[in-house]
Each structure stands twice: as C-alpha cells, then as structure tokens.
PDB file of C-alpha atoms and ligand atoms in Angstrom:
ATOM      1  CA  UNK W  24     -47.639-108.010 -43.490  1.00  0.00           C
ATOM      2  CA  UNK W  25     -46.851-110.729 -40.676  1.00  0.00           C
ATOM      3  CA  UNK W  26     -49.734-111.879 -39.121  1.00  0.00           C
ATOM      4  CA  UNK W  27     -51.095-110.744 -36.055  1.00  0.00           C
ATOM      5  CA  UNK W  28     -49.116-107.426 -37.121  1.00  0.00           C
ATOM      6  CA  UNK W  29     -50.938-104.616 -37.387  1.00  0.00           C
ATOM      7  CA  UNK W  30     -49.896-100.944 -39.319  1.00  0.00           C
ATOM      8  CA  UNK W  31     -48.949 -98.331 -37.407  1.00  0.00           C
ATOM      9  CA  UNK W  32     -50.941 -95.554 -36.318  1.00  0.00           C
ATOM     10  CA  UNK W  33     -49.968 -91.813 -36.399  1.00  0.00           C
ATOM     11  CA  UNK W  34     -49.828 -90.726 -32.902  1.00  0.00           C
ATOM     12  CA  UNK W  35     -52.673 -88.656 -31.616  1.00  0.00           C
ATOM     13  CA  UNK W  36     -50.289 -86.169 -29.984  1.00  0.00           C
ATOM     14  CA  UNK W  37     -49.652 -85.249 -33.671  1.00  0.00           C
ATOM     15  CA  UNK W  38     -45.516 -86.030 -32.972  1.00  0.00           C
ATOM     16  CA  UNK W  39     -45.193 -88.704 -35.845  1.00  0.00           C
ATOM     17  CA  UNK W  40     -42.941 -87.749 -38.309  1.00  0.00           C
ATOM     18  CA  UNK W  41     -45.508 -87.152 -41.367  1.00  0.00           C
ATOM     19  CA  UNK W  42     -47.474 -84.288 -39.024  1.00  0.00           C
ATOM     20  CA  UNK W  43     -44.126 -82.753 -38.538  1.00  0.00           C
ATOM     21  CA  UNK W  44     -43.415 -82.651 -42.211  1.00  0.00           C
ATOM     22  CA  UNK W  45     -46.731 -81.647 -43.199  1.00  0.00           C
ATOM     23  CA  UNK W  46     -46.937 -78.546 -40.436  1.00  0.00           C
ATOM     24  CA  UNK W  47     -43.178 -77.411 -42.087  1.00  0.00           C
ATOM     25  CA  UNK W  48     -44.760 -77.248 -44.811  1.00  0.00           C
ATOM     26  CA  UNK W  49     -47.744 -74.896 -43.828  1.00  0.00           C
ATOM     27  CA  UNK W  50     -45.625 -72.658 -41.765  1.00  0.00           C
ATOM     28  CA  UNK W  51     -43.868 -71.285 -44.837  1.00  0.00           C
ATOM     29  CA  UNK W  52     -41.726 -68.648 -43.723  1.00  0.00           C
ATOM     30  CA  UNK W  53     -42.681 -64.608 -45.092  1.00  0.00           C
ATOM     31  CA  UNK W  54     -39.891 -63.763 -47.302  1.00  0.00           C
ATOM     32  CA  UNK W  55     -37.782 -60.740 -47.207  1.00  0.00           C
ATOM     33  CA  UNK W  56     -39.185 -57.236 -48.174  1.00  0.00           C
ATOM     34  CA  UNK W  57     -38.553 -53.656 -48.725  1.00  0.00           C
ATOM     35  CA  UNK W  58     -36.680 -51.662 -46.459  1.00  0.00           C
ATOM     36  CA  UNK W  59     -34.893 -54.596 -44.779  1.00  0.00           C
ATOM     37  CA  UNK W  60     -37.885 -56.264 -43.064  1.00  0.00           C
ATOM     38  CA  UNK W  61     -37.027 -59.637 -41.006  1.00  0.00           C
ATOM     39  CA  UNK W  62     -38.039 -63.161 -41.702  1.00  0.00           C
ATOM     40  CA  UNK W  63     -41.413 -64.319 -39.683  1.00  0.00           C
ATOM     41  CA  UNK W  64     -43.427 -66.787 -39.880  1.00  0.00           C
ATOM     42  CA  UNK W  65     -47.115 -66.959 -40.967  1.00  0.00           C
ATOM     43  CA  UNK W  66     -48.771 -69.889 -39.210  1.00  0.00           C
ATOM     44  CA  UNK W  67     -51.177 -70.389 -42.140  1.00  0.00           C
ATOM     45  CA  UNK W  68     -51.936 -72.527 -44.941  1.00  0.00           C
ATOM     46  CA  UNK W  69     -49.042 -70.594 -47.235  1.00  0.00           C
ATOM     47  CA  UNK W  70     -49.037 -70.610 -50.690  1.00  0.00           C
ATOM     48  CA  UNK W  71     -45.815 -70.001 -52.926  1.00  0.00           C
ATOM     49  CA  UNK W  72     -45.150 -66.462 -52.149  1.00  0.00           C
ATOM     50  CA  UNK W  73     -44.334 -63.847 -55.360  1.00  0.00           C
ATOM     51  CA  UNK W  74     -41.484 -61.341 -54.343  1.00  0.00           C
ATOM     52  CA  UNK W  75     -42.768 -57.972 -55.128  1.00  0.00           C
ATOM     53  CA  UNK W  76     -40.363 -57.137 -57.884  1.00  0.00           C
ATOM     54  CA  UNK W  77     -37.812 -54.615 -58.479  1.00  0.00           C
ATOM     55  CA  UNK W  78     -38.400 -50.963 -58.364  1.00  0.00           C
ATOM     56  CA  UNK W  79     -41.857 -51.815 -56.428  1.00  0.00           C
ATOM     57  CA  UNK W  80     -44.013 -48.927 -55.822  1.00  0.00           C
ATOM     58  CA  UNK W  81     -46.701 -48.957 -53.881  1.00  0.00           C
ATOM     59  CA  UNK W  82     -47.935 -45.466 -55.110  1.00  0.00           C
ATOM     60  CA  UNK W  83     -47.716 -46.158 -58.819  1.00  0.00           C
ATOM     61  CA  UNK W  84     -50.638 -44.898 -60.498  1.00  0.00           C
ATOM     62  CA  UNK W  85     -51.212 -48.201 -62.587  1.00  0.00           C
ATOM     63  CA  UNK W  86     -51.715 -49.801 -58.976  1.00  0.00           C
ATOM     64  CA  UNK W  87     -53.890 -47.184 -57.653  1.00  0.00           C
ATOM     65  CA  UNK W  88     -56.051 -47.761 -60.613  1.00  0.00           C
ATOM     66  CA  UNK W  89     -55.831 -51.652 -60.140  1.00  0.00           C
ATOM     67  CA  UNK W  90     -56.828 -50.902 -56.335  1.00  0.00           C
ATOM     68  CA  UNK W  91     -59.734 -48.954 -57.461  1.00  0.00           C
ATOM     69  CA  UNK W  92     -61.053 -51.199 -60.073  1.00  0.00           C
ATOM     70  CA  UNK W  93     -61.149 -54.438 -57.461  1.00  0.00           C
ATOM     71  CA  UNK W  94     -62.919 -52.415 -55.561  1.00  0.00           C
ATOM     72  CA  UNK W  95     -65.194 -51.076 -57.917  1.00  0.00           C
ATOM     73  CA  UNK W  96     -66.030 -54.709 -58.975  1.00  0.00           C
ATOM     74  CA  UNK W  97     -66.460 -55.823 -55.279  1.00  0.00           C
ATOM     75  CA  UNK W  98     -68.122 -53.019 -54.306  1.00  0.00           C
ATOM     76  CA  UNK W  99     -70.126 -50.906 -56.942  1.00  0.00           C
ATOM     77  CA  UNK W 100     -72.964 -49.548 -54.783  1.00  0.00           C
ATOM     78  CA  UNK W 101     -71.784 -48.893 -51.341  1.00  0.00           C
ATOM     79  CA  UNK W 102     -72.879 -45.734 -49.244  1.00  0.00           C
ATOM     80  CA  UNK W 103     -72.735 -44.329 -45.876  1.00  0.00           C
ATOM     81  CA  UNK W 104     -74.399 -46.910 -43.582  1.00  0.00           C
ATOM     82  CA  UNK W 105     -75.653 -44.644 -41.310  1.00  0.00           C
ATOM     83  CA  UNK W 106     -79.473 -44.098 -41.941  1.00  0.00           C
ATOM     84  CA  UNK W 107     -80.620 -40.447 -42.674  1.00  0.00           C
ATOM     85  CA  UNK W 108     -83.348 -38.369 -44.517  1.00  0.00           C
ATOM     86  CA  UNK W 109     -81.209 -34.793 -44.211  1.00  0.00           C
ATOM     87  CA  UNK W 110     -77.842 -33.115 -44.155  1.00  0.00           C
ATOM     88  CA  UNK W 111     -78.795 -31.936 -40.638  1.00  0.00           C
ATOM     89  CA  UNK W 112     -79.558 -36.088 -39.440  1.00  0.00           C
ATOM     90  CA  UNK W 113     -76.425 -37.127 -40.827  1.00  0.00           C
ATOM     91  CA  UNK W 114     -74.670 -34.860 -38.631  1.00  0.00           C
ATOM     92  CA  UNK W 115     -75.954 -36.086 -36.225  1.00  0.00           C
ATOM     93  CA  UNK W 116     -75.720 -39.298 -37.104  1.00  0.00           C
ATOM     94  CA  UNK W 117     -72.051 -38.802 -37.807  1.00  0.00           C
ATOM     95  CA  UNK W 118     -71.165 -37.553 -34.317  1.00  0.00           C
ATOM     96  CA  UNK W 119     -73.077 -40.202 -32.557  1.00  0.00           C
ATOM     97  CA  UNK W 120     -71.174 -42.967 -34.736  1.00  0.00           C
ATOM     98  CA  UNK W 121     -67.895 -41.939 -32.452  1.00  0.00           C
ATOM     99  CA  UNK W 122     -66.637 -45.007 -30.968  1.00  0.00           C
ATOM    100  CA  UNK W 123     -69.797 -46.467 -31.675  1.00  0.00           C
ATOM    101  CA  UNK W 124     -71.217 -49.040 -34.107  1.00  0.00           C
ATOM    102  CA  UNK W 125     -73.447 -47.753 -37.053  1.00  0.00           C
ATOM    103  CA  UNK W 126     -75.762 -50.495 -36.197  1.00  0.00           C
ATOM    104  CA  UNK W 127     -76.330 -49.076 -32.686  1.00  0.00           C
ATOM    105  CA  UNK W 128     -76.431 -45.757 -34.382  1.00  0.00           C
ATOM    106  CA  UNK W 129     -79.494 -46.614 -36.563  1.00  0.00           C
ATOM    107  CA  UNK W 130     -81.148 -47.720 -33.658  1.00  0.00           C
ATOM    108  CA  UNK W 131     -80.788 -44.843 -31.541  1.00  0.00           C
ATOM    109  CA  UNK W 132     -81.552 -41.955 -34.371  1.00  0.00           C
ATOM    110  CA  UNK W 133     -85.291 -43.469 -35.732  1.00  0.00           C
ATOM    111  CA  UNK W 134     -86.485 -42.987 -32.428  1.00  0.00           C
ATOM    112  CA  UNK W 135     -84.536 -39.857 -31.874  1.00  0.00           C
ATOM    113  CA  UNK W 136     -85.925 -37.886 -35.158  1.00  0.00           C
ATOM    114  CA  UNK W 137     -89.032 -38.661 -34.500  1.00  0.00           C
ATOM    115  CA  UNK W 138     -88.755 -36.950 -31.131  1.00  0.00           C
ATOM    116  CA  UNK W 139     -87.072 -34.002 -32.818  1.00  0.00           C
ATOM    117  CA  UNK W 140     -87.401 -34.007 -36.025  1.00  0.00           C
ATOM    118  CA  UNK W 141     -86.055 -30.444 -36.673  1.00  0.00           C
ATOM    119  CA  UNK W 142     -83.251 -28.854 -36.444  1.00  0.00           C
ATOM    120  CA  UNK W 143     -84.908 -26.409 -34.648  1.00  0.00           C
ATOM    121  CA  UNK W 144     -86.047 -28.644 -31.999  1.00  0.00           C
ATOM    122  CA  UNK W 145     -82.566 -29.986 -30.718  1.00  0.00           C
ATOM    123  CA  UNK W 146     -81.294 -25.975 -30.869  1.00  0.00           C
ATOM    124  CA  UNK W 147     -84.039 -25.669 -28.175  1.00  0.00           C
ATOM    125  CA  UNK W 148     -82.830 -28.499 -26.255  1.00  0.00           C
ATOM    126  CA  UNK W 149     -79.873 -28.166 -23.046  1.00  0.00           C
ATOM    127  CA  UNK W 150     -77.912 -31.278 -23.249  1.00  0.00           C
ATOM    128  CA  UNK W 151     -78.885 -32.982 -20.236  1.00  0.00           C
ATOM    129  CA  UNK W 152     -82.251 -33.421 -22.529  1.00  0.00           C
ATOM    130  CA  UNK W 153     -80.820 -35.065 -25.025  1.00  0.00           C
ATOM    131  CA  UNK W 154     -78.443 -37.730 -22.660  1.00  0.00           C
ATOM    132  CA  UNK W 155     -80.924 -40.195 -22.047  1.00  0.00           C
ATOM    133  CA  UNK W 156     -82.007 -40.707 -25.683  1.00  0.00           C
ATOM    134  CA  UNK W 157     -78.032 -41.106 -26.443  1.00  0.00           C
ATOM    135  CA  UNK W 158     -76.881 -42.923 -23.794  1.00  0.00           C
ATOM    136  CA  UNK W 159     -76.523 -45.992 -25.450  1.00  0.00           C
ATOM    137  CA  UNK W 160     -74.048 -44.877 -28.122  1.00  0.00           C
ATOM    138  CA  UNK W 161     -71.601 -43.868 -25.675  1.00  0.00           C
ATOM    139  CA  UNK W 162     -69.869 -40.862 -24.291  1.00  0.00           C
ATOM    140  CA  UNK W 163     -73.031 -39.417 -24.090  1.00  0.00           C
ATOM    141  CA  UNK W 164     -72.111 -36.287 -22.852  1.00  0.00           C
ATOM    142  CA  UNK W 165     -70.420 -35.033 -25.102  1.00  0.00           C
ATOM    143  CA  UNK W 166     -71.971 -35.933 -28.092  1.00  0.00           C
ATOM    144  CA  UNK W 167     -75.065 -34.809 -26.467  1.00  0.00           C
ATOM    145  CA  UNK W 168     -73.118 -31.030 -25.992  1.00  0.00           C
ATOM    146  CA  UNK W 169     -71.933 -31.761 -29.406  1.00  0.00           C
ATOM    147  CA  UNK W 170     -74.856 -32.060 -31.258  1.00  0.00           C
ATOM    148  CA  UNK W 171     -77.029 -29.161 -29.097  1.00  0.00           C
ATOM    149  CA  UNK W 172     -74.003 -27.103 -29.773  1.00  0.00           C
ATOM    150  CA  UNK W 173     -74.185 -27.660 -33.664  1.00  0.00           C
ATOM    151  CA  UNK W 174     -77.698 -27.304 -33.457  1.00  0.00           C
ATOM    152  CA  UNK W 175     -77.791 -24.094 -32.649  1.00  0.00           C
ATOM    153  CA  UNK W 176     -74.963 -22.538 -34.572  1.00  0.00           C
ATOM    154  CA  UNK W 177     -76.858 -24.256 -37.961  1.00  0.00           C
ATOM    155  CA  UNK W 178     -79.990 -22.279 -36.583  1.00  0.00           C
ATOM    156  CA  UNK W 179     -78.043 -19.159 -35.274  1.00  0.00           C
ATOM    157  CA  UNK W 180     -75.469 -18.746 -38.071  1.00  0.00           C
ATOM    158  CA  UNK W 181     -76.626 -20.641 -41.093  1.00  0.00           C
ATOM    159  CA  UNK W 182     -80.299 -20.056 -40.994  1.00  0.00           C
ATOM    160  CA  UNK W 183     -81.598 -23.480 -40.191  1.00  0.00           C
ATOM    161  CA  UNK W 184     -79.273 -24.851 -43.462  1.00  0.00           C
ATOM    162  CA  UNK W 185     -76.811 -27.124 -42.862  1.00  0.00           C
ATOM    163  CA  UNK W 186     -73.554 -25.504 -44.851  1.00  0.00           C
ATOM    164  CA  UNK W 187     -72.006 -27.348 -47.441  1.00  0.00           C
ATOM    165  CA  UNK W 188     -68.733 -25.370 -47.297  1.00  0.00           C
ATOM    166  CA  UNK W 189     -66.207 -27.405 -45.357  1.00  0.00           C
ATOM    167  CA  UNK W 190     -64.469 -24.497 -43.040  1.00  0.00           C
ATOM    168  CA  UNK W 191     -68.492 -23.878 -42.303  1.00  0.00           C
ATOM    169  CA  UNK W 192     -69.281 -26.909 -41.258  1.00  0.00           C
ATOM    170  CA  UNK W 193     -65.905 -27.079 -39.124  1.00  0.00           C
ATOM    171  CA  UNK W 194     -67.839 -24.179 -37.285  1.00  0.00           C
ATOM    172  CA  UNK W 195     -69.701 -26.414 -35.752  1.00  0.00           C
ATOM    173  CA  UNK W 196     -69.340 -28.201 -32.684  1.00  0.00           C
ATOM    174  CA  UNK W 197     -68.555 -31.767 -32.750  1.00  0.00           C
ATOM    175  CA  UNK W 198     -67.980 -31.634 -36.474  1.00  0.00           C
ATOM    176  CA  UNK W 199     -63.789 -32.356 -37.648  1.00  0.00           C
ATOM    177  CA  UNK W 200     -62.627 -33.214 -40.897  1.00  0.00           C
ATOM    178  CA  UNK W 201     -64.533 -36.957 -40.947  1.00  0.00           C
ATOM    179  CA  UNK W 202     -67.570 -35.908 -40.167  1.00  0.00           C
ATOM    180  CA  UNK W 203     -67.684 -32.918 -42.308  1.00  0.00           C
ATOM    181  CA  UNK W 204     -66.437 -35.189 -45.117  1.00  0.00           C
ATOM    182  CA  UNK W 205     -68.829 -37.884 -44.781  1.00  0.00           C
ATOM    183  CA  UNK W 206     -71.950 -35.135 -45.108  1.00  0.00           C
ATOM    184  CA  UNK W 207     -70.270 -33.379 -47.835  1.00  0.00           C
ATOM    185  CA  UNK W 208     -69.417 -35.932 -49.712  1.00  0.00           C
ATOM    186  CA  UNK W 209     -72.233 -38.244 -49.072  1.00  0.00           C
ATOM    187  CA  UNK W 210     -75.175 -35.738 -48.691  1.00  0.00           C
ATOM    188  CA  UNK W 211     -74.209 -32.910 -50.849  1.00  0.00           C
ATOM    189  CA  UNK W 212     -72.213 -35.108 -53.405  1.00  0.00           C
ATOM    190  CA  UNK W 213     -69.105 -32.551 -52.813  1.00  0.00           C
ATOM    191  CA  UNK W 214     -65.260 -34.733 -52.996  1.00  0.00           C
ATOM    192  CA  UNK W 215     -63.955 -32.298 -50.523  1.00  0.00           C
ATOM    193  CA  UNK W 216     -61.496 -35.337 -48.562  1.00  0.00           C
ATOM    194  CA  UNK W 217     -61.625 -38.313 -48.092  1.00  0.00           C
ATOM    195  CA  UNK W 218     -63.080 -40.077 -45.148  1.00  0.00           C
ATOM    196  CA  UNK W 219     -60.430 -41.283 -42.602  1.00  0.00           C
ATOM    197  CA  UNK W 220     -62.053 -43.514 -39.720  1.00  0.00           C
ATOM    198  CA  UNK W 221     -60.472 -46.419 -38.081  1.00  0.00           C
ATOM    199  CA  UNK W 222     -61.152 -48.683 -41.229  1.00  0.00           C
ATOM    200  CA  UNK W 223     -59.226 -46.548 -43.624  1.00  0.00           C
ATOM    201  CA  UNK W 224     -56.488 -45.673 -41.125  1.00  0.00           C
ATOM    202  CA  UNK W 225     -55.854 -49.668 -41.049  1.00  0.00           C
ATOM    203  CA  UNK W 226     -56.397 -50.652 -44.672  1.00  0.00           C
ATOM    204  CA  UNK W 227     -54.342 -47.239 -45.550  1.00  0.00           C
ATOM    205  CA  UNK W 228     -51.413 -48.873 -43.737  1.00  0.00           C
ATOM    206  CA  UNK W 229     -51.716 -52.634 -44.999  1.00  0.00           C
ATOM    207  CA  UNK W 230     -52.191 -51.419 -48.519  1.00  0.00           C
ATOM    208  CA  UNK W 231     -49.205 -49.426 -48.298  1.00  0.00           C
ATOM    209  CA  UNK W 232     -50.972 -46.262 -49.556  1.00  0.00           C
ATOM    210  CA  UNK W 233     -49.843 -44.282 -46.503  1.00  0.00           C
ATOM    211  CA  UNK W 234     -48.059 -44.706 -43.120  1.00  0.00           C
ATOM    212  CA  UNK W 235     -48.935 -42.538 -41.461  1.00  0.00           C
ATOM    213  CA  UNK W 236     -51.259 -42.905 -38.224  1.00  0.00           C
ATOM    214  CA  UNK W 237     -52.847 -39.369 -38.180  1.00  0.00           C
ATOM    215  CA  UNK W 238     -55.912 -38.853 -39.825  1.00  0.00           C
ATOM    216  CA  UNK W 239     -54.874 -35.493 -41.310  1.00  0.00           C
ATOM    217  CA  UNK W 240     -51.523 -37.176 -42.877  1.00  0.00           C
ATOM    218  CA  UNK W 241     -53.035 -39.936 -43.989  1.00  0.00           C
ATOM    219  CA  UNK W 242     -55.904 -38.100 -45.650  1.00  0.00           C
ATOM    220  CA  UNK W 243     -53.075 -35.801 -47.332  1.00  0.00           C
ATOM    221  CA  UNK W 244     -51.396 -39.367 -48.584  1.00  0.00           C
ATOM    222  CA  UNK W 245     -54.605 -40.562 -50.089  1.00  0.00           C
ATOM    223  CA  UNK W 246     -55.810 -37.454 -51.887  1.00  0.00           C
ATOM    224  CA  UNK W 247     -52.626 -37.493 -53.562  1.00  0.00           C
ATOM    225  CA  UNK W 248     -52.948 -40.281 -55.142  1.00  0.00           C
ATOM    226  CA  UNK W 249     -57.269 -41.102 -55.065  1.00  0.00           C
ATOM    227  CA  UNK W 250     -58.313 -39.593 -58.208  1.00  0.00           C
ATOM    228  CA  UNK W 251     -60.542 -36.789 -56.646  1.00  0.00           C
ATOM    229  CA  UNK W 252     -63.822 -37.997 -58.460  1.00  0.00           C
ATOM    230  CA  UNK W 253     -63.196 -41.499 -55.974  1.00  0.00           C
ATOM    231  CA  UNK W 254     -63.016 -39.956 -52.819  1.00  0.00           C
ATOM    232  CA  UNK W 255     -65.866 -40.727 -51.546  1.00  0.00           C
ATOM    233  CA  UNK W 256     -66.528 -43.677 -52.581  1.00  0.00           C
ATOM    234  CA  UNK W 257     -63.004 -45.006 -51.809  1.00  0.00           C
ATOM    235  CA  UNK W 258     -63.907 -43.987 -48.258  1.00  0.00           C
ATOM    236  CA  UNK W 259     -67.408 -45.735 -48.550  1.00  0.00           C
ATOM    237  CA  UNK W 260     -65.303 -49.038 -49.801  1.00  0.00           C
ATOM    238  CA  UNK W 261     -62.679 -49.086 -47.933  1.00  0.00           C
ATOM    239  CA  UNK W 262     -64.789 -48.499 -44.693  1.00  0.00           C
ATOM    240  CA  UNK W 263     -67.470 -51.787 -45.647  1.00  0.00           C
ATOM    241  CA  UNK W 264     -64.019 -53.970 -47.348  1.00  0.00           C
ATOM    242  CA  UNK W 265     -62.934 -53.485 -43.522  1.00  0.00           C
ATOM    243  CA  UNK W 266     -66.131 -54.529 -41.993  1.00  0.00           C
ATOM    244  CA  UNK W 267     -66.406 -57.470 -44.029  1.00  0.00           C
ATOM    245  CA  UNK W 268     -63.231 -58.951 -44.707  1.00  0.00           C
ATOM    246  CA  UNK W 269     -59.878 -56.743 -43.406  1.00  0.00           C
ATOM    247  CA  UNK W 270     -61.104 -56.748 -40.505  1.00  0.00           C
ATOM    248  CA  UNK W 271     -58.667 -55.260 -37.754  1.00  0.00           C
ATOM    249  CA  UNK W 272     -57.495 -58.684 -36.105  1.00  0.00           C
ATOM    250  CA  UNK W 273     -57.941 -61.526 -38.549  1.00  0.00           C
ATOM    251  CA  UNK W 274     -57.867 -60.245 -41.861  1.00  0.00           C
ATOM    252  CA  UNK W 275     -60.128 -62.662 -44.270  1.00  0.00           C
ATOM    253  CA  UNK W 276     -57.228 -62.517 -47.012  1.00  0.00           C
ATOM    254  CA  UNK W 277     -58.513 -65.628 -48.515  1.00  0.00           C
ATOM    255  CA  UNK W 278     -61.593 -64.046 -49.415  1.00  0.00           C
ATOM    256  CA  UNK W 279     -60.021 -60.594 -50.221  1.00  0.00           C
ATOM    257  CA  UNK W 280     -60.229 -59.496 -53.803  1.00  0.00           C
ATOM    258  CA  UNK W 281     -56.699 -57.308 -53.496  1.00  0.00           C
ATOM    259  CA  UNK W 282     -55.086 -60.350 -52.032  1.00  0.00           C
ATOM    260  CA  UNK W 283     -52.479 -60.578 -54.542  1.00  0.00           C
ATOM    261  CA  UNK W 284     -51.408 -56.844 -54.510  1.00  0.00           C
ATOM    262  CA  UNK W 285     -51.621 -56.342 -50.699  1.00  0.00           C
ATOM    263  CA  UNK W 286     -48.261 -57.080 -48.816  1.00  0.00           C
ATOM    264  CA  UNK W 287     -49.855 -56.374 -45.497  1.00  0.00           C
ATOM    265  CA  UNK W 288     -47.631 -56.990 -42.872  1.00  0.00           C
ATOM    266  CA  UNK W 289     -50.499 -59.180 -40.983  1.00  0.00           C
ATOM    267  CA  UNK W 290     -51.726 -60.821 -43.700  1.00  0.00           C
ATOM    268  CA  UNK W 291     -53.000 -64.047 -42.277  1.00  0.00           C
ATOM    269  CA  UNK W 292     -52.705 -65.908 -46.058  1.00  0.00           C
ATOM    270  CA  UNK W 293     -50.073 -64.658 -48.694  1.00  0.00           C
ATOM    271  CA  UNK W 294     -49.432 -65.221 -52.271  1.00  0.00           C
ATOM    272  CA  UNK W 295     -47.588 -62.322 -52.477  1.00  0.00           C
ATOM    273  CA  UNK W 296     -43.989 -61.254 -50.630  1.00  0.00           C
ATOM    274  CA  UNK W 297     -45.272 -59.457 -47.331  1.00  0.00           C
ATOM    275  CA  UNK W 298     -43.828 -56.278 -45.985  1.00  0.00           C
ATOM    276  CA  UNK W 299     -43.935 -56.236 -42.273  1.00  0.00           C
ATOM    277  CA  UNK W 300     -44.063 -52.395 -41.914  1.00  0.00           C
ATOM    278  CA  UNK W 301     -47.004 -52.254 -44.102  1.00  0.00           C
ATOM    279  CA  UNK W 302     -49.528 -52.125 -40.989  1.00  0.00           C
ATOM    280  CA  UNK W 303     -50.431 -49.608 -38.311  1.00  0.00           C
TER     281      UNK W 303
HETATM  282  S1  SF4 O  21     -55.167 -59.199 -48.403  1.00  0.00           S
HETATM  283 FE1  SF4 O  21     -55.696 -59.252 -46.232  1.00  0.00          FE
HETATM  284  S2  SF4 O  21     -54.639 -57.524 -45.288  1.00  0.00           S
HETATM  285 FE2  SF4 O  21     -54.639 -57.200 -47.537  1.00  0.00          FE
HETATM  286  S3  SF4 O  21     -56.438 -55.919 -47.927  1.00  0.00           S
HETATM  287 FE3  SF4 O  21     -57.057 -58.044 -48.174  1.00  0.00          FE
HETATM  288  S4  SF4 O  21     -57.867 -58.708 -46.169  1.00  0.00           S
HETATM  289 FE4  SF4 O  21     -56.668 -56.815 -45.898  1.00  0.00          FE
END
C-alpha cells in the first residue's frame, strides 16, 4: 500500500457494500408452504430452511408422539402453578387466575385461606366481603360473585365436597370447561379434557395441532389426537413451554426443543419450511 494511504473503513451508516451482502444473507426469505402461503421475510439470523415434505401431516400420530416425547424430555415434572392444599382452593384459585398472572394469584390466596380457610366460610360470605381481599387480581367483582356463588352450591348441593364429575362441577358458578379441567385433572387425577388457556390456544395454532380459536374446538382437535392418558400433562407443558420460551410475541425458537418440527407462522428462527397460517 502507497504511503500515506490508508485502508478503507466500512462506513458507520452500515451502507458499504459487505453490510449489504452480509444483511441479504440473514434476511433469508420463508419459503413456500402448504395451502399456498406467500413468500415473507424473517428478519433473523436464518438458517437453511427444510421444506416440510410431501404428503406432510401435521396430525400424524408418529408426530404427535415426537411432540409428546420433546416435551416429556423438557418437561417431565410440571404441574399446575397455582398453589393449593384442596380441590375446593384450587377452584378458587382457578377462577381468580382469569386474566390474571398465577404469580399474583399465589399471592393473593395464602393470605386469603388463611382468612377463610373453609369452604364453609366463603358460603357465609356476600361478595362485597370478599372484593377487597381480590382486588388485586382483577375483575374483582365478579370473581368475587363467582367464587361466593360456588361456595355455596359446593355447601348447598354437594355437601361441603367439591364434585369430581365434570357436568357437577359446571354447576357451579364461575367454573367452565378450563377450570373444571384443571381441578379434575390436576386435583382428582381424572383426564376428563384438556386444559385450553391462552398458552395452549397459541401453541395449538403454531404447532399446527388445531386452528381453531375457540376453546371448545380446539379442545375437541387436541383430544383427538392427545393420547387421553397425556391430557393433563400436555396442558401442564404446553402452558409452562409458553411461559418460558413460545411466548406470545417473540417466540424463543432458538431455545425451543420442537424447533425443527414447528412451522409456526411467527417463528422468529427457522430450520424448517414455515407455514404462515400456522398461528392464531
Ligand atoms: S419453534 Fe418457536 S413457535 Fe415453534 S413451538 Fe418453539 S418457540 Fe414456539
């Protein structure tokens, strides 16, 4: 090099030519999927993408049971998070985890059982009681009628005993099919359903398992195809694989241990062909 001469420098603006060959190459476009899906873009880090194959099916059995088994492996102990001693606190529990975080949950109902700790004692209370120990997990009114309401029916109707039948416990007010799931399945040990909350609803979708967007369909869809035995604890895993890494806006697919079978349609890293439907 002359003297006095010296290299050139990249520009900091990032225009140079190498930066614009180098972001080409990370902005690998999402190649084209079942059912006649466009061509986007995934501004990440893309590896080569696999197509899905002919014939793919995102129902068939042998990758259900691959599903399962990841999440077996990455999962093997997982419960409901929400703290409880009794069928009748998980109810509770249950209906004050509505738009609400189980975190705030299992700070509320420590204080709250202790207050009451019967079943008895909350079928004594009116509602307006109960608000202010609620208030913080949101629509307090209503979950406050809610859980009153149930308390009293389990006392009136089911002597004090939570039922473990599930058009029982649909008796009760403030209990649908995700609450009554969750306690049946988690306290009594009964696979009645599956568990259908926002988490599942999502990962349902990107999966591919189901698409539908009601919690009754997509229930339906998974039973058919969850080996009954797994119902819970699908629910259970799917519900802390969606807290920890598919979450709802930036997926952690990186980190995810189903990355190369999920075609999710946000994916936000793919080594597989992505199917832009496959989301809610
Ligand atoms: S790969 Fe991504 S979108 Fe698919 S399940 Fe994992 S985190 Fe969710």
């Amino acid at each position: 090099m002359a003297r006095g001469m010296t290299p050139r420098q990249p520009a900091k603006t990032g225009r140079h030519e190498g930066a614009r060959v180098q972001r080409q190459a990370l902005l690998k476009p999402v190649s084209k999927g079942r059912g006649g899906q466009t061509r986007a873009s995934v501004a990440t880090r893309a590896p080569k993408q696999k197509a899905a194959g002919k014939g793919y099916d995102p129902l068939a059995p042998a990758r259900v049971t691959d599903i399962l088994g990841r999440l077996d492996k990455a999962y093997p102990d997982v419960t409901c998070a929400l703290h409880h001693t009794s069928a009748w606190e998980l109810v509770v529990a249950t209906i004050l985890s509505a738009q609400c975080t189980d975190v705030r949950v299992n700070m509320v109902t420590p204080i709250l059982f202790k207050k009451y700790p019967t079943v008895q004692d909350f079928a004594r209370l009116k509602p307006e009681q109960l608000e202010p120990d609620i208030r913080t997990t949101g629509f307090f009114r209503n979950k406050a009628k809610s859980v009153v309401g149930a308390a009293k029916k389990v006392v009136e109707d089911f002597g004090g005993q939570v039922p473990d039948e599930m058009d029982q416990l649909l008796t009760l007010p403030g209990v649908a099919r995700k609450t009554a799931n969750v306690v049946l399945g988690t306290w009594f040990k009964k696979n009645v359903g599956v568990v259908v909350d926002t988490h599942v609803t999502r990962i349902s979708n990107r999966l591919e398992l189901s698409s539908g967007t009601d919690a009754r369909k997509i229930e339906q869809d998974l039973m058919k195809v969850i080996p009954q035995a797994k119902w819970t604890l699908f629910s259970h895993q799917i519900i802390w694989h969606g807290r920890k890494i598919c979450i709802a806006r930036k997926p952690k697919c990186v980190e995810c241990p189903l990355e190369n079978i999920c075609h999710a349609g946000d994916k936000t890293w793919s080594t597989v062909e992505v199917h832009t439907r496959a989301r809610v």
